[in-house]
Coordinates of C-alpha atoms and ligand atoms in Angstrom, one line a residue:
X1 CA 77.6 138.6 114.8
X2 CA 80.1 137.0 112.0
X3 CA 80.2 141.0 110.5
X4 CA 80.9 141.9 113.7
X5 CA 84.0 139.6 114.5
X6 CA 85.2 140.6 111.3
X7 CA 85.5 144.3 111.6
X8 CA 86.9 143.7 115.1
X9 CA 89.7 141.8 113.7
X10 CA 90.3 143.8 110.5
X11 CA 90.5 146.2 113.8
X12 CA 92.9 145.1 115.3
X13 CA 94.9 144.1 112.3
X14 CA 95.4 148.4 111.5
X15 CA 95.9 149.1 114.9
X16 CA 98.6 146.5 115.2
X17 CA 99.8 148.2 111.8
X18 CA 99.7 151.7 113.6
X19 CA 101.8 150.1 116.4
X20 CA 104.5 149.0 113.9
X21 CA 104.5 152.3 111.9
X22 CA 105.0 154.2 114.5
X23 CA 107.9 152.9 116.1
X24 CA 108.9 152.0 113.3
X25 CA 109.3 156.0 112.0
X26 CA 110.6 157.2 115.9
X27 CA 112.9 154.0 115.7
X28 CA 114.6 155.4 112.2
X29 CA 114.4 159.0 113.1
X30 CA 116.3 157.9 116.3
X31 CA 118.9 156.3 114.0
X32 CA 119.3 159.2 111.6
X33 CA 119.3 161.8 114.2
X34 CA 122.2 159.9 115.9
X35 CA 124.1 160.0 113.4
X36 CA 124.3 163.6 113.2
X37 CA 124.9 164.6 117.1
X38 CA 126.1 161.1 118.3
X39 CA 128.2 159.3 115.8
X40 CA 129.6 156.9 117.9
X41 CA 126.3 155.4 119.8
X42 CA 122.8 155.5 118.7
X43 CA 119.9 153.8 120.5
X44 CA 120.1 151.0 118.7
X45 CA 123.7 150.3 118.7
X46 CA 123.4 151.2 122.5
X47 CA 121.0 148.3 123.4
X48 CA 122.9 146.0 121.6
X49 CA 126.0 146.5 123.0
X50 CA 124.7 146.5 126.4
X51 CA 122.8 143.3 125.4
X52 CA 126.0 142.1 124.0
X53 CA 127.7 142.8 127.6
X54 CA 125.0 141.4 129.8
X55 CA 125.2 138.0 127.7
X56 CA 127.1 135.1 129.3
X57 CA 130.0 134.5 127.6
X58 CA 128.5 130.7 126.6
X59 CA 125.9 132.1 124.8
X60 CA 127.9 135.1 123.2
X61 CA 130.4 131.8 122.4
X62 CA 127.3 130.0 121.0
X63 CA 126.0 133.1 118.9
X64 CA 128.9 133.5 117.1
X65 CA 129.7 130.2 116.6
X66 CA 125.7 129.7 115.0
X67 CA 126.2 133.2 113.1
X68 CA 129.8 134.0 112.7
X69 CA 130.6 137.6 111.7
X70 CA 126.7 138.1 110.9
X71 CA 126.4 137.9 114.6
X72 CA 126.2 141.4 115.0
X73 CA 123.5 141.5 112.1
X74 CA 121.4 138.6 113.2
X75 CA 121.4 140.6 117.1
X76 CA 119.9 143.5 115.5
X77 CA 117.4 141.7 113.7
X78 CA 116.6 140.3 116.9
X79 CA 115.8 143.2 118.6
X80 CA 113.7 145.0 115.3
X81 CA 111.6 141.4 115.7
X82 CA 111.1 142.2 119.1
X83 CA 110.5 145.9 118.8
X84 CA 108.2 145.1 116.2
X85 CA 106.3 142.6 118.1
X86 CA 105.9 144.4 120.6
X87 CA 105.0 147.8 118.6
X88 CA 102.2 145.5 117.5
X89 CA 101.0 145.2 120.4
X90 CA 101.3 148.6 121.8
X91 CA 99.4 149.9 118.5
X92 CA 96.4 147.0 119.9
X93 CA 96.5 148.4 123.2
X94 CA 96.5 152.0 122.4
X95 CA 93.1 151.4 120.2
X96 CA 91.8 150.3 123.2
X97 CA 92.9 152.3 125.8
X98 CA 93.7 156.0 125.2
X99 CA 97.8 156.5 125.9
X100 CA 98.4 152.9 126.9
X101 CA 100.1 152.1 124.0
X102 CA 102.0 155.4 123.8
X103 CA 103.2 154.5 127.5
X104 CA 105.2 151.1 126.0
X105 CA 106.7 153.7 123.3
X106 CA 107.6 155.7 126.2
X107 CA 109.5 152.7 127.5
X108 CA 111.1 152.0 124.8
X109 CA 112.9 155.5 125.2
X110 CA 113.3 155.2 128.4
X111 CA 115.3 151.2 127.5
X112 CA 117.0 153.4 125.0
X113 CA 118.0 156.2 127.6
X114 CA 118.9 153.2 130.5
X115 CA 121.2 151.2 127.4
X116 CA 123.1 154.7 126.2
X117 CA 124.1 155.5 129.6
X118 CA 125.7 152.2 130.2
X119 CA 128.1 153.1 126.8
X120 CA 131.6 154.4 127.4
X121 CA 131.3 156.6 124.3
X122 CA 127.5 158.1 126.4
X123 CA 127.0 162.1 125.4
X124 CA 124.1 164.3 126.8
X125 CA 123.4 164.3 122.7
X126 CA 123.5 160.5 122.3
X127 CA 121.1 160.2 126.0
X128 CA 118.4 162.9 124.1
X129 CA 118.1 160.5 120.9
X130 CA 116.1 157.9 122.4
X131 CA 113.8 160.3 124.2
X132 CA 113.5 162.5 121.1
X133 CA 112.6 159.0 119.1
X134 CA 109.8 158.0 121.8
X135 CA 107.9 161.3 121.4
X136 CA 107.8 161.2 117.8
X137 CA 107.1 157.2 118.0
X138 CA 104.2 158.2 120.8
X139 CA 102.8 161.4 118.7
X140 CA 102.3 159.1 115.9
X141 CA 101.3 156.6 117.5
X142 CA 98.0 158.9 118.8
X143 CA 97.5 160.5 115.7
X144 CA 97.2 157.0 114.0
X145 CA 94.7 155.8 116.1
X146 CA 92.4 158.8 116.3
X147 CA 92.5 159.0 112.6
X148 CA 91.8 154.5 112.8
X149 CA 89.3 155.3 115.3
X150 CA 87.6 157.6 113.5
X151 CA 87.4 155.7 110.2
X152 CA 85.8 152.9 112.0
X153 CA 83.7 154.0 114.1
X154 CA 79.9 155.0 113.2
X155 CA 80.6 157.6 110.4
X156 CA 77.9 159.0 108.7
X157 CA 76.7 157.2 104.8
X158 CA 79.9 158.1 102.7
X159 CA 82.1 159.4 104.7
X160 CA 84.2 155.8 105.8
X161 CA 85.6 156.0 102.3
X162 CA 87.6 159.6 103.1
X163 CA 87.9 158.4 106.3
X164 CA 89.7 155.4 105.5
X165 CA 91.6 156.7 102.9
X166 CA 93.1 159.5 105.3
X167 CA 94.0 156.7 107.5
X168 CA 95.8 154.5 104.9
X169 CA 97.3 157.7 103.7
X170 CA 99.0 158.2 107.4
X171 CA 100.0 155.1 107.9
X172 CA 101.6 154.3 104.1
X173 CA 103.9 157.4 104.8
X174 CA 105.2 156.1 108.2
X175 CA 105.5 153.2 106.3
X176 CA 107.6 154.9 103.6
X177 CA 109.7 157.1 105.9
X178 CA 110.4 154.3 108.0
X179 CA 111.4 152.1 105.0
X180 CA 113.5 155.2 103.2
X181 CA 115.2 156.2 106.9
X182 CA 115.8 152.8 107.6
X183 CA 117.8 151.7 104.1
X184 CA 119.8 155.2 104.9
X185 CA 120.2 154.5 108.5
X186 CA 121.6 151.0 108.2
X187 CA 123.9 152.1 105.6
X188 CA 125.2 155.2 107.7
X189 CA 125.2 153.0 111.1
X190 CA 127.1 149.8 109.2
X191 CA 129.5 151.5 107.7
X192 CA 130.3 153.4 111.3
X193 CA 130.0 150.6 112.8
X194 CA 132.8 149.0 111.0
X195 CA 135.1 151.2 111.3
X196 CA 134.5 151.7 114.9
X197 CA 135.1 148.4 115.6
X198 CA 138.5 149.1 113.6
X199 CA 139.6 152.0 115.4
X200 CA 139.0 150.0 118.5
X201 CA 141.1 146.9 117.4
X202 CA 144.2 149.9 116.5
X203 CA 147.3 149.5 118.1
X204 CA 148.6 153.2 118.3
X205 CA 152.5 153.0 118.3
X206 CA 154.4 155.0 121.5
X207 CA 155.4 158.7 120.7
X208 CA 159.4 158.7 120.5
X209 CA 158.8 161.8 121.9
X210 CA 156.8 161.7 124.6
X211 CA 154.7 164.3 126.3
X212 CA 156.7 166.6 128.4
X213 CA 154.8 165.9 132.3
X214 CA 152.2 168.0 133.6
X215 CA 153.8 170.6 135.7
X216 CA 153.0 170.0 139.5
X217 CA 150.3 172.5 140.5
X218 CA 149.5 173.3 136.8
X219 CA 145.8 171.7 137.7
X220 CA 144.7 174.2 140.6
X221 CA 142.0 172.5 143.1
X222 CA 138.7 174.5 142.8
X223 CA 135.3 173.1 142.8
X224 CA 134.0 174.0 139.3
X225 CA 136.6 174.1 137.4
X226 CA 137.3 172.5 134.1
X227 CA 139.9 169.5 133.9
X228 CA 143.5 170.9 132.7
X229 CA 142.9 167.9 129.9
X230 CA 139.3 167.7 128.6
X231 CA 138.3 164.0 128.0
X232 CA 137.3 163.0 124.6
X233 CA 133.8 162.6 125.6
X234 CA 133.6 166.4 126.4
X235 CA 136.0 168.3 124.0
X236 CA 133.5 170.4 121.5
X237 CA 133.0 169.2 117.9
X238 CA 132.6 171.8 115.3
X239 CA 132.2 170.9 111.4
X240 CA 130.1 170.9 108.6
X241 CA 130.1 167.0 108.1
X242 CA 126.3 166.1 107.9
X243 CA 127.3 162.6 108.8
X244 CA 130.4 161.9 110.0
X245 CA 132.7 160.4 107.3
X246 CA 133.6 156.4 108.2
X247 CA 137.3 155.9 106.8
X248 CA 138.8 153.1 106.7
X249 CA 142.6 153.5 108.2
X250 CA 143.4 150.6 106.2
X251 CA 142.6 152.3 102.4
X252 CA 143.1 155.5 104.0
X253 CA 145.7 157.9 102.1
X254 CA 147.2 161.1 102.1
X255 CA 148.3 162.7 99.2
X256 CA 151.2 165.9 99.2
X257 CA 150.1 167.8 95.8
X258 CA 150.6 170.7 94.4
X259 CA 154.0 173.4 94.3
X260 CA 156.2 170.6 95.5
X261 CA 159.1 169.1 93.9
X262 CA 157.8 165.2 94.5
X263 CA 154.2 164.5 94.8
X264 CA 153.9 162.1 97.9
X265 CA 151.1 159.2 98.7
X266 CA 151.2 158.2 102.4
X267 CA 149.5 155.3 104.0
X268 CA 148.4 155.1 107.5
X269 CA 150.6 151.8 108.4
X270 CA 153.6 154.7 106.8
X271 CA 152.1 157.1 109.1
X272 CA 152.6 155.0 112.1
X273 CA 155.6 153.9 111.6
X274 CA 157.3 157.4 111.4
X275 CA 159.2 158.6 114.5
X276 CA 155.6 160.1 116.4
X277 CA 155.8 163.1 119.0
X278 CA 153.1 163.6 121.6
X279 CA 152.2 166.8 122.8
X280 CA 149.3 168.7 124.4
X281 CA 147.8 171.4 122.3
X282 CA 144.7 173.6 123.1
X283 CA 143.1 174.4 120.2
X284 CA 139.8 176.4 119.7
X285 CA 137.2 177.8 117.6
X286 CA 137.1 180.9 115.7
X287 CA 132.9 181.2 116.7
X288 CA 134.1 180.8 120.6
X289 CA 132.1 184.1 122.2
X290 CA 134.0 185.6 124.7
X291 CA 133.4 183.4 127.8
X292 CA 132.5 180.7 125.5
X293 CA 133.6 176.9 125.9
X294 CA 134.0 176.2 122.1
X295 CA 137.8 175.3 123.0
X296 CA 139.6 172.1 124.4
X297 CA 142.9 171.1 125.4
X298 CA 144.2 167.2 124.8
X299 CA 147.2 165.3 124.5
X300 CA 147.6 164.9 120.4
X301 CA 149.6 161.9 119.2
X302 CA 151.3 162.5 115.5
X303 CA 153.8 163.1 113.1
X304 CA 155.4 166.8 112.5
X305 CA 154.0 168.1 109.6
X306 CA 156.8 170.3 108.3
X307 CA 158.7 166.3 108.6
X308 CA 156.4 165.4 105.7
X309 CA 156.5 168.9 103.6
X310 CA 160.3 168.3 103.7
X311 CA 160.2 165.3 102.0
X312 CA 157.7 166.8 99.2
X313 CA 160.1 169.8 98.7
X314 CA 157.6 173.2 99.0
X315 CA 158.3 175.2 95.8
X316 CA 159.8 179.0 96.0
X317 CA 156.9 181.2 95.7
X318 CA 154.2 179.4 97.7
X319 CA 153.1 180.6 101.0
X320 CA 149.7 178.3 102.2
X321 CA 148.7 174.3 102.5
X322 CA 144.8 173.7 101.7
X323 CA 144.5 170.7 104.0
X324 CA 141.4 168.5 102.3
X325 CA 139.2 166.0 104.2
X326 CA 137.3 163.3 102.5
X327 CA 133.9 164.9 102.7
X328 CA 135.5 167.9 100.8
X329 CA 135.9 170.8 103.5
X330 CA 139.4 172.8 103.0
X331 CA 141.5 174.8 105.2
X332 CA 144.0 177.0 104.2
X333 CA 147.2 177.3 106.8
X334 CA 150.2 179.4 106.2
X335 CA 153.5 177.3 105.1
X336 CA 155.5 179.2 107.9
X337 CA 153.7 177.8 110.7
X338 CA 153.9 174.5 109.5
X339 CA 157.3 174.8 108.6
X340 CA 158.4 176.1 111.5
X341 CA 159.6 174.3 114.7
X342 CA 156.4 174.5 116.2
X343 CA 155.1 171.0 117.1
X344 CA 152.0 170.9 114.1
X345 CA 151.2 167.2 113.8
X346 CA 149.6 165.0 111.5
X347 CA 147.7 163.3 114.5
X348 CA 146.8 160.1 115.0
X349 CA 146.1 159.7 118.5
X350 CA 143.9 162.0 120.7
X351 CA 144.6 161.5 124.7
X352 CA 145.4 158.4 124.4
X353 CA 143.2 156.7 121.5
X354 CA 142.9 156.3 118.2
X355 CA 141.2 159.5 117.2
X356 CA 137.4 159.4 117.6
X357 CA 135.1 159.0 114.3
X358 CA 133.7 162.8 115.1
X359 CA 137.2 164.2 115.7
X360 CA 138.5 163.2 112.6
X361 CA 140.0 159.7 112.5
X362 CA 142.0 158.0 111.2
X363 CA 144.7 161.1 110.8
X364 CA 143.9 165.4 111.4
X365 CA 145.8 168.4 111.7
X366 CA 146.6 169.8 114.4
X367 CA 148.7 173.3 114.6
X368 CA 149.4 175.2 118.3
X369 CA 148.1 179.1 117.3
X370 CA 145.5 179.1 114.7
X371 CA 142.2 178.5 115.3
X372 CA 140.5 175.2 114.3
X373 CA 139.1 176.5 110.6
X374 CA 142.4 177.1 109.1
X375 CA 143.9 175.0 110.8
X376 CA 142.4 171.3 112.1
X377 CA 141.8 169.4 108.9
X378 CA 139.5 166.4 110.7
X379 CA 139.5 163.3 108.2
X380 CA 142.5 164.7 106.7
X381 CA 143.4 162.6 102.7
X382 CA 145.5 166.1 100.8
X383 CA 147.9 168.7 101.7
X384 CA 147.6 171.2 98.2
X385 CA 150.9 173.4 98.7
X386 CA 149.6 176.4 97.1
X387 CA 149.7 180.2 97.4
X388 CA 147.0 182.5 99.1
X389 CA 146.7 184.5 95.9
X390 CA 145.7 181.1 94.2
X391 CA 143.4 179.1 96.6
X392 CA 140.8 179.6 99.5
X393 CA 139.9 177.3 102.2
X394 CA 136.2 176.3 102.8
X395 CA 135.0 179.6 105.7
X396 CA 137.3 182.1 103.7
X397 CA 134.3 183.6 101.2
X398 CA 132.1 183.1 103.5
X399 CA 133.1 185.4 105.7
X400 CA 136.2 184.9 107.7
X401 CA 139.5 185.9 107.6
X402 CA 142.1 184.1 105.2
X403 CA 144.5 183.9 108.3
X404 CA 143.2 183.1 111.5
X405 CA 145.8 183.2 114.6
X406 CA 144.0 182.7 117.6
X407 CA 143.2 185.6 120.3
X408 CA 145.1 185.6 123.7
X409 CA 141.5 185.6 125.9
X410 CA 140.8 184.6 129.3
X411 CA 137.6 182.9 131.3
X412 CA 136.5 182.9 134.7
X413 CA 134.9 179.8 135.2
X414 CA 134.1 180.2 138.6
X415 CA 132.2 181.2 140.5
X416 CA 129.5 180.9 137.5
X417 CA 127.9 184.1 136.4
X418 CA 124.8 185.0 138.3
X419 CA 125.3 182.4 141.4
X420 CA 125.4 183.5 144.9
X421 CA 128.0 183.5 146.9
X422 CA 129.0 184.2 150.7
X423 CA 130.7 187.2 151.8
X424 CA 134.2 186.9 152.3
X425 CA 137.5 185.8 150.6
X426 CA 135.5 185.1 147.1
X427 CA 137.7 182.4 145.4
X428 CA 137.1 183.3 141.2
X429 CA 138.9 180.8 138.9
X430 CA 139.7 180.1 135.2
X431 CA 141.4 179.7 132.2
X432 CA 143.8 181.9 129.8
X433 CA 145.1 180.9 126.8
X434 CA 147.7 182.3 123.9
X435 CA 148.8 179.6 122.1
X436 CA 152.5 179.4 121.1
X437 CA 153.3 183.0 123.0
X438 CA 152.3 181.3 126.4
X439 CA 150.5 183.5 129.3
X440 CA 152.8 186.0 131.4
X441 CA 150.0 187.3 133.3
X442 CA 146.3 187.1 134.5
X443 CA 144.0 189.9 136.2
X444 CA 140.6 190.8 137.5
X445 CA 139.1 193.7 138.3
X446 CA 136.0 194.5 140.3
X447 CA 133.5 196.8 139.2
X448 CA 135.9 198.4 136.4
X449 CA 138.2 199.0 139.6
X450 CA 141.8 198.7 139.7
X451 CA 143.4 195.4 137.9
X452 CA 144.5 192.3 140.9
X453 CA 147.1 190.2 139.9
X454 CA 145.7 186.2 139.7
X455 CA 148.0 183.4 140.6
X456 CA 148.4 182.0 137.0
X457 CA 149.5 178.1 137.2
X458 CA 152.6 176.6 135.3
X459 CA 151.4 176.1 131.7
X460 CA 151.7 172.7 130.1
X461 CA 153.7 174.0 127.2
X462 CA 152.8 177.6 125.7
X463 CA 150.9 175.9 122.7
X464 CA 147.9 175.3 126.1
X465 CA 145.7 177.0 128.1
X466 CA 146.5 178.0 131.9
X467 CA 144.9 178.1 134.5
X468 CA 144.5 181.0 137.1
X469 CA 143.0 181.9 140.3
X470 CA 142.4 184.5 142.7
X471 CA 140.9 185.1 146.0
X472 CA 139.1 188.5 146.7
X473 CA 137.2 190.2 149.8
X474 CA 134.1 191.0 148.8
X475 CA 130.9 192.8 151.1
X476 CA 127.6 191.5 150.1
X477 CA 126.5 193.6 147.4
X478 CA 125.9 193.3 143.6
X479 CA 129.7 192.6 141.7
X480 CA 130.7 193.2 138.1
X481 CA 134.0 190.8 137.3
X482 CA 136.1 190.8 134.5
X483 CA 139.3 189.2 133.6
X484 CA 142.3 190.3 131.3
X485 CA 145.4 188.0 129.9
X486 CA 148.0 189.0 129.1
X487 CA 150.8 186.7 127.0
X488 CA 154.9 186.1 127.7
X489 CA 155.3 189.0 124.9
X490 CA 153.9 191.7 127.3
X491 CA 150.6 191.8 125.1
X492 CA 147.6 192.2 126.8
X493 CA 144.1 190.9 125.3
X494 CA 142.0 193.4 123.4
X495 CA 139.4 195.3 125.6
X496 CA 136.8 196.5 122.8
X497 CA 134.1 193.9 122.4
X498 CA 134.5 192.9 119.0
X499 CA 131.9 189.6 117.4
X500 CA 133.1 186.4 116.6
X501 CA 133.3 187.2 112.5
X502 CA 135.8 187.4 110.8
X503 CA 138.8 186.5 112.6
X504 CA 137.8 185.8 116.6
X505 CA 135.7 187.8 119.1
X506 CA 137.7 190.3 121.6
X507 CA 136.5 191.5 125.0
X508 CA 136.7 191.2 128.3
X509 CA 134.8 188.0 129.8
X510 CA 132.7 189.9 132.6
X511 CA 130.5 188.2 135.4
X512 CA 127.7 189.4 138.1
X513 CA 128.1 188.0 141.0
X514 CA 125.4 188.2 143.5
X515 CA 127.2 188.3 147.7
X516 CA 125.2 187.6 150.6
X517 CA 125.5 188.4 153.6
Ligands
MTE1 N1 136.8 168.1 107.8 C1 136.5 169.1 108.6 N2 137.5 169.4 109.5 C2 137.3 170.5 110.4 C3 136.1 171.2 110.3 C4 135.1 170.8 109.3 O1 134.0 171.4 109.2 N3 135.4 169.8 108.5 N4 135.9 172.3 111.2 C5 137.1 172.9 111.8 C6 136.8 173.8 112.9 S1 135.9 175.2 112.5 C7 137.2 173.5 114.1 S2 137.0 174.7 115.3 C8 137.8 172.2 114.5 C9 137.1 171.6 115.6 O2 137.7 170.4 115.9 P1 136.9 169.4 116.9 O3 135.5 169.1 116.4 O4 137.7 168.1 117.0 O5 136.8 170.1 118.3 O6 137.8 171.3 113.4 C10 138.1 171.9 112.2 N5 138.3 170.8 111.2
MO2 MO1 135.8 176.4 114.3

């Protein structure tokens, strides 16, 4: 009997380990993974700020008053004591009850999923994390029993050993991923955290030169459509940053090197305090496929650029700035265009805000025309005036074209390829961009027929997209549509379907569309 109780507790004592282990590893994976597709809110951070919010203000008063700034730290530790404890006892219950412990895992993600979508900074990525997190927490959780289970339950003379050891070797590596992630993760997530909590305490300073107002009718009403400006929240990300670089605006620094006559440092408190503009720029990707949505127009906050180079005094001879960002990743950008009246900005402020961490805070590049890899320096700290002949920028030998202007190309956002729609006036819809020529023109043509002019929308400025829509009888019937921009020079986009490498994809964005009766 007194054997008996033993084993039993010794038992329970690995399966509460099991429990532990494995939410331990989903819990870190879930931390890790955040910070690459959802800098700014991981499943941790997420229930803690929505525990944070549904405090009363006496206790949040009282917390920080018992922890001062370690409140933050002493929350979290909280929660891992409660996770744990409960982990504990899901690893208990599992033992006993096939998949009842992985259901509390399950829980978990769903908390996780419930706590993200109450964030303002809540992504599709950032809502996946948890889930992802769970099924790796719930996997492990199975696999860790089964192999506990099997170790003690009746196993022929001299086999518990083997057994027990493949156990122990299971659970000691959760233990050590979970311990490894975990020092990473808090690192990453602190230091993120910080500076989050910075940007959200900045003050941006008004642009002496404002935005020029959105033209009346320039957003056209049609269901389906994308907003004129894309929120923050849905404008694509694109960069090689493996986790996304926390700077400090307070030690940041930008430094002018290179063929210039005076080498300049520049401080962020400078940088605000120069005479900003605010404009709205679309900018886009060089890997957007035809008909893709790896492109984004908002209202940048910043300082000229060419305002800056002035001051540093560009040498004769040199014809290209490699921008820099802190993690290392170049771009190489014509002098001209920066030099030129165009509105290319240092910016600060993106619709609105203080950049956001994944978007390159505290200060980027922005220049109207060129796509975003010679161009959009995110976590910007040196502008190298140099000369093409001298210096590449990070895609150049891999690939892609030195220069990269974009593409005058057009979308049809609506109706979406595929869908059905009812006979009739058809009402198609979209976008068309050329930045810095502006659009002078949008088409469509039915089943290669003849081209029908669109009713393009005031643009914003030239440097964004427009949009465009057209209404045409169709018969039910099977319908191949394509659109065609063409910009304020009289040139029309390229017809042959070309790839993304090296230097933008060309085509015509063509639809089915399916018309019943
Ligand atoms: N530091 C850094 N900046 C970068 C990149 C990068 O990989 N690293 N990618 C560029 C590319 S290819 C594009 S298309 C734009 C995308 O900017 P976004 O992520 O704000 O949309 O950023 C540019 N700036
Ligand atoms: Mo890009």
């Amino acid at each position: 009997m007194r054997r008996d109780g033993n084993v039993h507790d010794r038992n329970s004592r690995w399966a509460a380990a099991s429990g532990v282990v494995a939410a331990g590893t989903g819990l870190v994976l879930g931390e890790l993974l955040a910070g690459l597709v959802s800098p700014s809110v991981s499943p941790m951070t997420a229930v803690g700020g929505a525990v944070i919010d549904a405090v009363p203000p006496g206790v949040k008063d009282a917390a920080i008053a018992l922890f001062g700034t370690a409140d933050k730290i002493a929350l979290l530790t909280g929660m891992v004591l409660v996770i744990a404890a409960l982990a504990a006892l899901a690893g208990i219950i599992e033992q006993r009850r096939r998949f009842a412990g992985v259901a509390i895992i399950a829980v978990f993600g769903l908390v996780g999923v419930a706590a993200v979508l109450t964030r303002p900074q809540m992504t599709p990525n950032a809502v996946a994390v948890p889930l992802v997190a769970a099924v790796v927490g719930g996997i492990l959780l199975r696999l860790l029993t089964r192999r506990l289970g099997e170790w003690q339950g009746r196993a022929p003379e001299g086999v518990e050993g083997a057994r027990r050891r493949t156990f122990m070797r299971a659970l000691a590596g959760g233990a050590a991923v979970t311990a490894v992630g975990g020092v990473l993760a808090a690192g990453w997530r602190g230091a993120a955290a910080g500076i989050n909590e910075a940007r959200q305490r900045l003050q941006l300073p008004d642009a002496g030169s404002p935005a020029p107002a959105i033209p009346a009718g320039a957003e056209v009403s049609l269901d389906g459509m994308e907003p004129l400006v894309t929120p923050n929240r849905d404008f694509y990300r694109i960069d090689t940053a493996l986790s996304v670089p926390a700077i400090d605006p307070d030690k940041w620094m930008l430094r002018v090197t290179g063929m210039v006559d005076h080498e300049i440092e520049l401080g962020f408190a400078e940088l605000l305090a120069k005479p900003l503009i605010e404009r709205h720029v679309t900018i886009a990707c060089v890997s957007n496929e035809v008909g893709g949505d790896l492109i984004g127009n908002a209202r940048w906050l910043g300082w000229p650029v060419r305002e800056l180079l002035a001051m540093a005094g560009p040498q004769t001879g040199a014809d290209m700035v490699l921008s820099r960002s802190s993690d290392g990743w170049t771009a190489g950008t014509p002098l001209e265009v920066l030099m030129d009246s165009r509105d290319a900005i240092l910016a600060v402020g993106m619709n609105g805000e203080p950049l956001p961490l994944e978007h390159g805070f505290p200060v980027r590049m922005i220049v109207p025309g060129l796509y975003g890899y010679v161009s959009a320096t995110k976590w910007l700290t040196e502008l190298k005036v140099t000369r093409f002949a001298d210096d590449v920028g990070y895609w150049t030998p891999r690939g892609w074209s030195a220069r990269g202007p974009i593409k005058t190309s057009s979308r049809i956002d609506v109706p979406r390829t595929g869908r059905q729609v009812a006979a009739g006036k058809v009402m198609f819809g979209g976008v068309a961009w050329a930045q810095h020529n502006g659009i002078g023109k949008v088409e469509l043509r039915v089943n290669r027929g003849p081209w029908q002019m669109a009713a393009l929308a005031p643009g914003i400025s030239l440097d964004t997209w427009y949009q465009w829509t057209l209404g045409i009888d169709l018969a039910p019937g099977q319908y191949e549509v394509q659109v065609r921009a063409t910009n304020l020079k009289g040139e029309p986009q390229k017809e042959e379907s070309r790839p993304v490498a090296p230097d933008g994809a060309t085509g015509f964005h063509t639809i089915r569309v399916d018309v019943r009766p």
